[in-house]
PDB file of C-alpha atoms in Angstrom:
ATOM      1  CA  MET A   1      78.409  70.384 123.817  1.00 94.00           C
ATOM      2  CA  ARG A   2      79.323  70.360 120.142  1.00 97.00           C
ATOM      3  CA  PHE A   3      81.234  73.370 118.792  1.00 97.00           C
ATOM      4  CA  PHE A   4      82.002  74.233 115.174  1.00 96.00           C
ATOM      5  CA  ILE A   5      85.165  76.361 115.501  1.00 96.00           C
ATOM      6  CA  VAL A   6      86.262  78.831 112.817  1.00 94.00           C
ATOM      7  CA  PRO A   7      89.710  80.364 113.510  1.00 95.00           C
ATOM      8  CA  ASN A   8      91.119  83.172 111.365  1.00 92.00           C
ATOM      9  CA  TYR A   9      94.857  82.538 111.276  1.00 91.00           C
ATOM     10  CA  GLY A  10      95.385  85.991 109.802  1.00 88.00           C
ATOM     11  CA  LYS A  11      95.217  87.292 113.388  1.00 90.00           C
ATOM     12  CA  LYS A  12      98.451  86.730 115.269  1.00 90.00           C
ATOM     13  CA  GLU A  13      96.744  85.775 118.546  1.00 93.00           C
ATOM     14  CA  THR A  14      94.425  83.209 116.964  1.00 95.00           C
ATOM     15  CA  ARG A  15      96.656  80.154 117.254  1.00 95.00           C
ATOM     16  CA  ASN A  16      97.336  80.695 120.959  1.00 96.00           C
ATOM     17  CA  ILE A  17      93.647  81.275 121.679  1.00 97.00           C
ATOM     18  CA  LEU A  18      92.691  78.172 119.705  1.00 97.00           C
ATOM     19  CA  ASN A  19      95.194  76.008 121.595  1.00 97.00           C
ATOM     20  CA  GLU A  20      93.839  77.235 124.909  1.00 97.00           C
ATOM     21  CA  LEU A  21      90.256  76.715 123.768  1.00 97.00           C
ATOM     22  CA  LEU A  22      90.895  73.139 122.594  1.00 97.00           C
ATOM     23  CA  ARG A  23      92.574  72.303 125.897  1.00 97.00           C
ATOM     24  CA  LEU A  24      89.525  73.543 127.808  1.00 97.00           C
ATOM     25  CA  LEU A  25      87.121  71.680 125.521  1.00 97.00           C
ATOM     26  CA  GLU A  26      89.014  68.422 125.888  1.00 97.00           C
ATOM     27  CA  GLN A  27      89.063  68.826 129.660  1.00 95.00           C
ATOM     28  CA  GLY A  28      85.285  69.261 129.624  1.00 94.00           C
ATOM     29  CA  GLY A  29      84.640  66.377 127.246  1.00 96.00           C
ATOM     30  CA  ASP A  30      83.110  68.610 124.566  1.00 97.00           C
ATOM     31  CA  GLU A  31      83.047  67.682 120.890  1.00 97.00           C
ATOM     32  CA  TYR A  32      84.475  70.091 118.331  1.00 97.00           C
ATOM     33  CA  LEU A  33      85.445  70.469 114.703  1.00 96.00           C
ATOM     34  CA  VAL A  34      87.963  73.089 113.533  1.00 95.00           C
ATOM     35  CA  PHE A  35      87.420  74.738 110.151  1.00 91.00           C
ATOM     36  CA  PRO A  36      90.266  77.210 109.442  1.00 85.00           C
ATOM     37  CA  LEU A  37      89.340  80.442 107.717  1.00 72.00           C
ATOM     38  CA  GLY A  38      92.136  81.398 105.314  1.00 62.00           C
ATOM     39  CA  ARG A  39      92.561  84.537 103.215  1.00 53.00           C
ATOM     40  CA  GLN A  40      90.893  83.016 100.147  1.00 54.00           C
ATOM     41  CA  LEU A  41      87.807  82.073 102.130  1.00 55.00           C
ATOM     42  CA  LEU A  42      87.753  85.434 103.918  1.00 52.00           C
ATOM     43  CA  GLU A  43      87.571  87.192 100.554  1.00 50.00           C
ATOM     44  CA  SER A  44      84.811  84.923  99.278  1.00 51.00           C
ATOM     45  CA  GLY A  45      81.121  85.193 100.052  1.00 47.00           C
ATOM     46  CA  GLY A  46      79.125  83.064 102.448  1.00 48.00           C
ATOM     47  CA  GLU A  47      77.866  80.714  99.739  1.00 49.00           C
ATOM     48  CA  GLN A  48      81.401  80.068  98.492  1.00 52.00           C
ATOM     49  CA  LEU A  49      82.535  79.476 102.061  1.00 54.00           C
ATOM     50  CA  ASP A  50      79.659  77.087 102.648  1.00 57.00           C
ATOM     51  CA  SER A  51      80.556  75.163  99.490  1.00 62.00           C
ATOM     52  CA  GLN A  52      84.048  74.512 100.868  1.00 70.00           C
ATOM     53  CA  LEU A  53      82.625  72.319 103.628  1.00 77.00           C
ATOM     54  CA  THR A  54      82.846  68.570 103.167  1.00 83.00           C
ATOM     55  CA  GLU A  55      79.740  66.473 103.742  1.00 87.00           C
ATOM     56  CA  ALA A  56      81.070  65.447 107.160  1.00 89.00           C
ATOM     57  CA  GLN A  57      81.727  69.086 108.087  1.00 88.00           C
ATOM     58  CA  GLN A  58      78.242  70.095 106.938  1.00 86.00           C
ATOM     59  CA  ASP A  59      76.730  67.312 109.027  1.00 90.00           C
ATOM     60  CA  PHE A  60      78.685  68.449 112.082  1.00 92.00           C
ATOM     61  CA  LEU A  61      77.648  72.065 111.512  1.00 89.00           C
ATOM     62  CA  SER A  62      73.967  71.177 111.214  1.00 90.00           C
ATOM     63  CA  GLY A  63      74.137  69.201 114.479  1.00 93.00           C
ATOM     64  CA  CYS A  64      76.382  71.474 116.548  1.00 96.00           C
ATOM     65  CA  ASP A  65      75.226  73.651 119.425  1.00 96.00           C
ATOM     66  CA  MET A  66      76.929  76.768 118.125  1.00 95.00           C
ATOM     67  CA  VAL A  67      79.646  78.266 115.949  1.00 96.00           C
ATOM     68  CA  LEU A  68      82.706  79.709 117.702  1.00 96.00           C
ATOM     69  CA  SER A  69      84.551  82.367 115.699  1.00 95.00           C
ATOM     70  CA  ILE A  70      88.137  83.292 116.610  1.00 95.00           C
ATOM     71  CA  GLY A  71      89.269  86.577 115.067  1.00 92.00           C
ATOM     72  CA  GLY A  72      87.897  90.071 114.708  1.00 90.00           C
ATOM     73  CA  ASP A  73      84.499  91.405 113.713  1.00 89.00           C
ATOM     74  CA  GLY A  74      85.246  90.648 110.059  1.00 88.00           C
ATOM     75  CA  THR A  75      85.696  86.982 110.908  1.00 90.00           C
ATOM     76  CA  ILE A  76      82.354  86.900 112.728  1.00 92.00           C
ATOM     77  CA  ILE A  77      80.596  88.583 109.806  1.00 91.00           C
ATOM     78  CA  HIS A  78      82.082  86.135 107.309  1.00 86.00           C
ATOM     79  CA  CYS A  79      81.018  83.194 109.485  1.00 88.00           C
ATOM     80  CA  ALA A  80      77.533  84.542 110.102  1.00 90.00           C
ATOM     81  CA  ARG A  81      76.238  83.709 106.614  1.00 85.00           C
ATOM     82  CA  PHE A  82      76.657  79.949 106.794  1.00 80.00           C
ATOM     83  CA  ALA A  83      75.884  79.876 110.526  1.00 90.00           C
ATOM     84  CA  SER A  84      72.562  81.607 109.798  1.00 90.00           C
ATOM     85  CA  ALA A  85      71.823  79.279 106.878  1.00 83.00           C
ATOM     86  CA  GLY A  86      72.125  76.383 109.336  1.00 85.00           C
ATOM     87  CA  ASN A  87      70.178  78.321 112.009  1.00 90.00           C
ATOM     88  CA  ARG A  88      73.128  77.991 114.392  1.00 94.00           C
ATOM     89  CA  PRO A  89      73.964  80.682 116.959  1.00 96.00           C
ATOM     90  CA  ILE A  90      77.403  82.253 116.782  1.00 96.00           C
ATOM     91  CA  VAL A  91      79.713  83.619 119.466  1.00 96.00           C
ATOM     92  CA  GLY A  92      82.929  85.511 118.792  1.00 95.00           C
ATOM     93  CA  ILE A  93      86.212  85.152 120.669  1.00 96.00           C
ATOM     94  CA  ASN A  94      88.134  88.379 120.104  1.00 93.00           C
ATOM     95  CA  ALA A  95      91.564  88.062 118.530  1.00 92.00           C
ATOM     96  CA  GLY A  96      91.329  91.406 116.770  1.00 75.00           C
ATOM     97  CA  HIS A  97      91.566  95.047 117.803  1.00 73.00           C
ATOM     98  CA  LEU A  98      88.115  96.436 118.624  1.00 67.00           C
ATOM     99  CA  GLY A  99      85.717  93.517 118.447  1.00 70.00           C
ATOM    100  CA  PHE A 100      82.282  95.176 118.657  1.00 77.00           C
ATOM    101  CA  LEU A 101      80.604  91.847 117.879  1.00 87.00           C
ATOM    102  CA  ALA A 102      82.835  89.552 119.936  1.00 88.00           C
ATOM    103  CA  GLN A 103      81.365  88.441 123.249  1.00 89.00           C
ATOM    104  CA  ILE A 104      84.443  86.750 124.729  1.00 93.00           C
ATOM    105  CA  GLU A 105      87.886  88.171 125.452  1.00 90.00           C
ATOM    106  CA  ARG A 106      90.769  85.720 125.817  1.00 91.00           C
ATOM    107  CA  GLU A 107      91.331  86.371 129.530  1.00 93.00           C
ATOM    108  CA  HIS A 108      87.724  85.322 130.280  1.00 93.00           C
ATOM    109  CA  LEU A 109      87.621  82.281 127.988  1.00 96.00           C
ATOM    110  CA  SER A 110      87.305  79.641 130.725  1.00 96.00           C
ATOM    111  CA  ARG A 111      84.487  81.462 132.547  1.00 95.00           C
ATOM    112  CA  TYR A 112      82.379  82.047 129.448  1.00 96.00           C
ATOM    113  CA  LEU A 113      82.939  78.524 128.169  1.00 96.00           C
ATOM    114  CA  GLU A 114      81.470  77.222 131.399  1.00 96.00           C
ATOM    115  CA  GLN A 115      78.487  79.543 130.984  1.00 96.00           C
ATOM    116  CA  LEU A 116      77.937  78.076 127.525  1.00 96.00           C
ATOM    117  CA  ARG A 117      77.995  74.548 128.945  1.00 96.00           C
ATOM    118  CA  GLN A 118      75.496  75.558 131.646  1.00 95.00           C
ATOM    119  CA  ARG A 119      73.276  77.267 129.040  1.00 94.00           C
ATOM    120  CA  HIS A 120      73.601  80.541 130.943  1.00 94.00           C
ATOM    121  CA  TYR A 121      73.159  82.780 127.924  1.00 94.00           C
ATOM    122  CA  HIS A 122      70.520  84.208 125.616  1.00 94.00           C
ATOM    123  CA  VAL A 123      70.337  84.192 121.834  1.00 95.00           C
ATOM    124  CA  THR A 124      69.492  87.474 120.120  1.00 93.00           C
ATOM    125  CA  VAL A 125      68.404  87.681 116.507  1.00 94.00           C
ATOM    126  CA  ARG A 126      69.791  90.333 114.167  1.00 94.00           C
ATOM    127  CA  ASN A 127      68.458  91.140 110.739  1.00 95.00           C
ATOM    128  CA  ALA A 128      70.535  91.276 107.563  1.00 96.00           C
ATOM    129  CA  LEU A 129      70.045  92.999 104.198  1.00 97.00           C
ATOM    130  CA  ALA A 130      69.752  91.720 100.628  1.00 96.00           C
ATOM    131  CA  ALA A 131      69.918  93.464  97.244  1.00 97.00           C
ATOM    132  CA  THR A 132      67.761  92.532  94.258  1.00 97.00           C
ATOM    133  CA  LEU A 133      68.330  94.007  90.780  1.00 96.00           C
ATOM    134  CA  ASP A 134      65.638  95.274  88.390  1.00 92.00           C
ATOM    135  CA  GLY A 135      62.793  93.326  89.923  1.00 84.00           C
ATOM    136  CA  GLU A 136      64.388  89.894  89.709  1.00 89.00           C
ATOM    137  CA  GLU A 137      62.893  87.223  91.949  1.00 84.00           C
ATOM    138  CA  ARG A 138      66.118  86.150  93.670  1.00 88.00           C
ATOM    139  CA  PRO A 139      68.487  88.594  95.406  1.00 92.00           C
ATOM    140  CA  GLU A 140      71.823  89.104  93.691  1.00 93.00           C
ATOM    141  CA  LEU A 141      73.393  89.663  97.122  1.00 94.00           C
ATOM    142  CA  ASP A 142      71.421  87.737  99.713  1.00 93.00           C
ATOM    143  CA  PHE A 143      73.140  88.382 103.051  1.00 94.00           C
ATOM    144  CA  ALA A 144      74.784  91.511 104.432  1.00 96.00           C
ATOM    145  CA  LEU A 145      74.983  91.601 108.209  1.00 96.00           C
ATOM    146  CA  ASN A 146      76.627  95.043 108.311  1.00 96.00           C
ATOM    147  CA  ASP A 147      75.824  96.970 105.172  1.00 97.00           C
ATOM    148  CA  ILE A 148      75.271  97.194 101.436  1.00 98.00           C
ATOM    149  CA  VAL A 149      77.271 100.035  99.883  1.00 98.00           C
ATOM    150  CA  LEU A 150      76.634 101.623  96.476  1.00 97.00           C
ATOM    151  CA  THR A 151      79.471 103.693  95.029  1.00 96.00           C
ATOM    152  CA  LYS A 152      80.352 105.369  91.772  1.00 93.00           C
ATOM    153  CA  THR A 153      82.661 103.427  89.474  1.00 91.00           C
ATOM    154  CA  PRO A 154      86.274 104.675  89.048  1.00 88.00           C
ATOM    155  CA  GLU A 155      85.697 106.423  85.708  1.00 87.00           C
ATOM    156  CA  LYS A 156      83.105 108.737  87.294  1.00 87.00           C
ATOM    157  CA  ASN A 157      83.853 111.708  89.538  1.00 89.00           C
ATOM    158  CA  ILE A 158      80.398 111.656  91.115  1.00 92.00           C
ATOM    159  CA  ALA A 159      77.052 109.913  90.641  1.00 95.00           C
ATOM    160  CA  CYS A 160      73.430 110.967  90.867  1.00 95.00           C
ATOM    161  CA  PHE A 161      71.257 108.830  93.159  1.00 97.00           C
ATOM    162  CA  GLU A 162      67.469 108.655  93.053  1.00 97.00           C
ATOM    163  CA  MET A 163      65.833 107.009  96.046  1.00 96.00           C
ATOM    164  CA  ARG A 164      62.286 105.777  96.603  1.00 97.00           C
ATOM    165  CA  CYS A 165      60.470 104.453  99.652  1.00 97.00           C
ATOM    166  CA  ASN A 166      57.359 102.344  99.054  1.00 95.00           C
ATOM    167  CA  GLY A 167      57.323 103.510  95.436  1.00 95.00           C
ATOM    168  CA  ARG A 168      57.413 107.229  96.231  1.00 96.00           C
ATOM    169  CA  LYS A 169      60.423 109.370  95.388  1.00 96.00           C
ATOM    170  CA  ILE A 170      61.935 110.774  98.561  1.00 94.00           C
ATOM    171  CA  ASP A 171      65.159 112.346  97.323  1.00 92.00           C
ATOM    172  CA  ALA A 172      67.676 112.773  94.514  1.00 94.00           C
ATOM    173  CA  TYR A 173      71.196 114.010  95.029  1.00 93.00           C
ATOM    174  CA  ARG A 174      74.757 113.733  93.816  1.00 95.00           C
ATOM    175  CA  ALA A 175      77.324 111.942  95.975  1.00 96.00           C
ATOM    176  CA  ASP A 176      80.215 109.509  95.960  1.00 96.00           C
ATOM    177  CA  GLY A 177      77.942 106.751  97.215  1.00 97.00           C
ATOM    178  CA  VAL A 178      75.264 105.569  99.627  1.00 98.00           C
ATOM    179  CA  ILE A 179      75.454 103.152 102.569  1.00 98.00           C
ATOM    180  CA  PHE A 180      72.467 101.024 103.563  1.00 98.00           C
ATOM    181  CA  SER A 181      73.218  99.689 107.016  1.00 98.00           C
ATOM    182  CA  THR A 182      71.579  97.378 109.523  1.00 97.00           C
ATOM    183  CA  ALA A 183      71.539  98.289 113.197  1.00 96.00           C
ATOM    184  CA  THR A 184      74.494  95.901 113.600  1.00 94.00           C
ATOM    185  CA  GLY A 185      76.428  97.790 110.926  1.00 95.00           C
ATOM    186  CA  SER A 186      75.634 101.197 112.383  1.00 94.00           C
ATOM    187  CA  THR A 187      78.928 101.076 114.326  1.00 90.00           C
ATOM    188  CA  ALA A 188      80.953 100.283 111.186  1.00 91.00           C
ATOM    189  CA  TYR A 189      81.281 102.177 107.875  1.00 95.00           C
ATOM    190  CA  ALA A 190      77.977 104.002 108.425  1.00 96.00           C
ATOM    191  CA  LEU A 191      79.272 105.484 111.679  1.00 93.00           C
ATOM    192  CA  SER A 192      82.475 106.694 110.004  1.00 93.00           C
ATOM    193  CA  ALA A 193      80.359 108.364 107.293  1.00 96.00           C
ATOM    194  CA  GLY A 194      78.347 110.291 109.891  1.00 95.00           C
ATOM    195  CA  GLY A 195      75.444 107.930 110.530  1.00 96.00           C
ATOM    196  CA  PRO A 196      73.721 107.323 113.880  1.00 95.00           C
ATOM    197  CA  VAL A 197      74.398 104.420 116.240  1.00 92.00           C
ATOM    198  CA  LEU A 198      71.371 102.122 116.593  1.00 94.00           C
ATOM    199  CA  ASP A 199      70.612  99.594 119.282  1.00 91.00           C
ATOM    200  CA  PRO A 200      71.418  96.266 117.530  1.00 88.00           C
ATOM    201  CA  GLN A 201      68.025  94.851 118.499  1.00 87.00           C
ATOM    202  CA  LEU A 202      66.220  97.399 116.321  1.00 92.00           C
ATOM    203  CA  LYS A 203      64.859  96.119 113.016  1.00 93.00           C
ATOM    204  CA  ALA A 204      65.710  99.135 110.911  1.00 96.00           C
ATOM    205  CA  THR A 205      67.676 100.207 107.855  1.00 97.00           C
ATOM    206  CA  VAL A 206      69.913 103.280 107.946  1.00 97.00           C
ATOM    207  CA  MET A 207      70.654 105.197 104.742  1.00 97.00           C
ATOM    208  CA  VAL A 208      73.892 107.227 104.948  1.00 98.00           C
ATOM    209  CA  PRO A 209      75.103 109.294 101.964  1.00 97.00           C
ATOM    210  CA  ILE A 210      78.848 109.261 101.269  1.00 97.00           C
ATOM    211  CA  CYS A 211      80.200 112.781 100.647  1.00 95.00           C
ATOM    212  CA  PRO A 212      76.943 114.289  99.308  1.00 95.00           C
ATOM    213  CA  HIS A 213      77.227 117.525  97.320  1.00 92.00           C
ATOM    214  CA  ALA A 214      74.565 119.303  99.371  1.00 89.00           C
ATOM    215  CA  ILE A 215      74.676 120.272 103.023  1.00 88.00           C
ATOM    216  CA  SER A 216      70.959 119.480 103.443  1.00 89.00           C
ATOM    217  CA  ILE A 217      71.419 115.752 102.748  1.00 92.00           C
ATOM    218  CA  ARG A 218      71.488 113.788 105.993  1.00 94.00           C
ATOM    219  CA  PRO A 219      71.223 110.130 107.073  1.00 96.00           C
ATOM    220  CA  MET A 220      67.751 108.612 107.340  1.00 97.00           C
ATOM    221  CA  VAL A 221      66.434 105.683 109.386  1.00 97.00           C
ATOM    222  CA  PHE A 222      63.692 103.485 107.925  1.00 97.00           C
ATOM    223  CA  ALA A 223      61.569 100.774 109.480  1.00 96.00           C
ATOM    224  CA  ALA A 224      62.664  97.359 108.259  1.00 94.00           C
ATOM    225  CA  GLU A 225      59.375  96.661 106.469  1.00 93.00           C
ATOM    226  CA  ASN A 226      59.722  99.691 104.165  1.00 95.00           C
ATOM    227  CA  HIS A 227      60.437  98.966 100.503  1.00 93.00           C
ATOM    228  CA  LEU A 228      63.558 100.912  99.490  1.00 97.00           C
ATOM    229  CA  THR A 229      64.847 101.280  95.933  1.00 97.00           C
ATOM    230  CA  ILE A 230      67.698 103.313  94.520  1.00 97.00           C
ATOM    231  CA  SER A 231      69.134 103.899  91.057  1.00 97.00           C
ATOM    232  CA  SER A 232      71.553 106.132  89.208  1.00 96.00           C
ATOM    233  CA  PRO A 233      70.350 107.328  85.792  1.00 94.00           C
ATOM    234  CA  ASP A 234      73.760 108.550  84.675  1.00 91.00           C
ATOM    235  CA  SER A 235      76.326 106.214  86.212  1.00 93.00           C
ATOM    236  CA  SER A 236      77.263 102.588  86.608  1.00 95.00           C
ATOM    237  CA  LEU A 237      77.362 101.589  90.253  1.00 96.00           C
ATOM    238  CA  ALA A 238      79.462  99.178  92.271  1.00 96.00           C
ATOM    239  CA  ILE A 239      77.460  97.326  94.930  1.00 97.00           C
ATOM    240  CA  ILE A 240      79.390  95.829  97.835  1.00 96.00           C
ATOM    241  CA  ALA A 241      77.950  93.661 100.616  1.00 95.00           C
ATOM    242  CA  ASP A 242      79.871  93.597 103.914  1.00 94.00           C
ATOM    243  CA  GLY A 243      83.004  94.773 102.128  1.00 90.00           C
ATOM    244  CA  ARG A 244      83.242  91.417 100.378  1.00 82.00           C
ATOM    245  CA  ASP A 245      80.780  90.574  97.594  1.00 79.00           C
ATOM    246  CA  ARG A 246      81.041  93.082  94.746  1.00 90.00           C
ATOM    247  CA  ILE A 247      79.025  93.490  91.548  1.00 94.00           C
ATOM    248  CA  THR A 248      78.712  96.310  88.990  1.00 95.00           C
ATOM    249  CA  VAL A 249      75.403  97.399  87.489  1.00 96.00           C
ATOM    250  CA  PRO A 250      74.727  99.692  84.482  1.00 96.00           C
ATOM    251  CA  PRO A 251      73.112 103.150  84.611  1.00 96.00           C
ATOM    252  CA  GLY A 252      69.388 103.018  85.309  1.00 96.00           C
ATOM    253  CA  CYS A 253      69.454  99.666  87.090  1.00 97.00           C
ATOM    254  CA  VAL A 254      67.000  99.708  90.005  1.00 97.00           C
ATOM    255  CA  ILE A 255      68.444  98.215  93.190  1.00 98.00           C
ATOM    256  CA  ASP A 256      65.918  96.948  95.713  1.00 97.00           C
ATOM    257  CA  ILE A 257      67.226  96.976  99.297  1.00 97.00           C
ATOM    258  CA  GLN A 258      65.241  94.533 101.408  1.00 95.00           C
ATOM    259  CA  GLN A 259      65.459  92.332 104.453  1.00 95.00           C
ATOM    260  CA  SER A 260      67.408  89.117 103.905  1.00 95.00           C
ATOM    261  CA  ARG A 261      65.621  85.797 104.332  1.00 93.00           C
ATOM    262  CA  TYR A 262      68.508  84.875 106.651  1.00 93.00           C
ATOM    263  CA  GLN A 263      68.934  86.169 110.198  1.00 94.00           C
ATOM    264  CA  ALA A 264      72.045  86.010 112.358  1.00 95.00           C
ATOM    265  CA  ARG A 265      71.662  84.531 115.833  1.00 96.00           C
ATOM    266  CA  PHE A 266      74.185  85.852 118.376  1.00 95.00           C
ATOM    267  CA  VAL A 267      74.978  84.504 121.822  1.00 94.00           C
ATOM    268  CA  ASP A 268      74.544  87.197 124.464  1.00 91.00           C
ATOM    269  CA  PHE A 269      75.673  86.723 128.080  1.00 90.00           C
ATOM    270  CA  HIS A 270      73.798  89.863 129.201  1.00 81.00           C
ATOM    271  CA  ASP A 271      76.638  90.935 131.474  1.00 78.00           C
ATOM    272  CA  GLN A 272      77.257  94.183 129.594  1.00 74.00           C
ATOM    273  CA  GLU A 273      74.903  96.599 127.909  1.00 73.00           C
ATOM    274  CA  PHE A 274      75.576  97.355 124.243  1.00 73.00           C
ATOM    275  CA  PHE A 275      76.221 101.037 124.913  1.00 73.00           C
ATOM    276  CA  GLU A 276      78.724 100.201 127.656  1.00 75.00           C
ATOM    277  CA  ILE A 277      80.666  98.133 125.131  1.00 70.00           C
ATOM    278  CA  LEU A 278      80.293 100.865 122.517  1.00 72.00           C
ATOM    279  CA  THR A 279      81.722 103.555 124.781  1.00 75.00           C
ATOM    280  CA  ALA A 280      84.732 101.417 125.694  1.00 70.00           C
ATOM    281  CA  LYS A 281      85.432 100.417 122.096  1.00 65.00           C
ATOM    282  CA  ILE A 282      85.008 103.928 120.698  1.00 64.00           C
ATOM    283  CA  LYS A 283      87.565 105.181 123.216  1.00 57.00           C
ATOM    284  CA  GLN A 284      89.960 102.480 121.986  1.00 58.00           C
ATOM    285  CA  ARG A 285      89.337 103.549 118.393  1.00 54.00           C
ATOM    286  CA  GLY A 286      90.077 107.177 119.241  1.00 52.00           C
TER     287      GLY A 286
END
């Protein structure tokens, strides 16, 4: 097999895991290319990361069997953009703390690597979000696997948000911000803000208000095909995709939250149910 390996050396266990992985790959006669993910690349968006690849690296990526990410969930999310652009599946080797998205723990590396070689796995598709501003044709932020967050800018104490679904106004309220989350991101920031946990196979968008100034305001779940727009008539807004890409828009700008044209493809060994993993990880978090 051919593996495009992306290690995040910001995790202290990464180098040891990578050394063990390369030893196993060489024993099995697999081909691989290592593309280190440094701090500068971690803080950049998927397009910037993709542009850092040489022509030879791009050729290897387009012809590989899958992308192997070594790090935490953040590393997987940052890799997912260019992996999805190349329609390559991704599998995470956990070198972080919780690792909701990682499928392989270090102690089971050899066993799962053999399952990959034997093609004993499934590939599941997860949707991502995009944000388009004021009716423009191309999204300003075109890939958010976890969430797109809108927040007030620092000079404001609070912002007013007006939200529409399929052109119809559904609510207006004052809050510190709003989270639009995928099912994948429902265990991340949205969960901490009081949102529900969704099965990652659901094609849905969760809207979670951040510190709303009304007790009646609660999270909402929308079908993926719904057309969602939001604006703030009195405040500039910061828009952040996956905690990484950040832009600021003026008052009155209409932000269209839609499904991204890219989809992430995750390797799934089907040896644990999502909610089994969730329960174990949540207990670790607590």
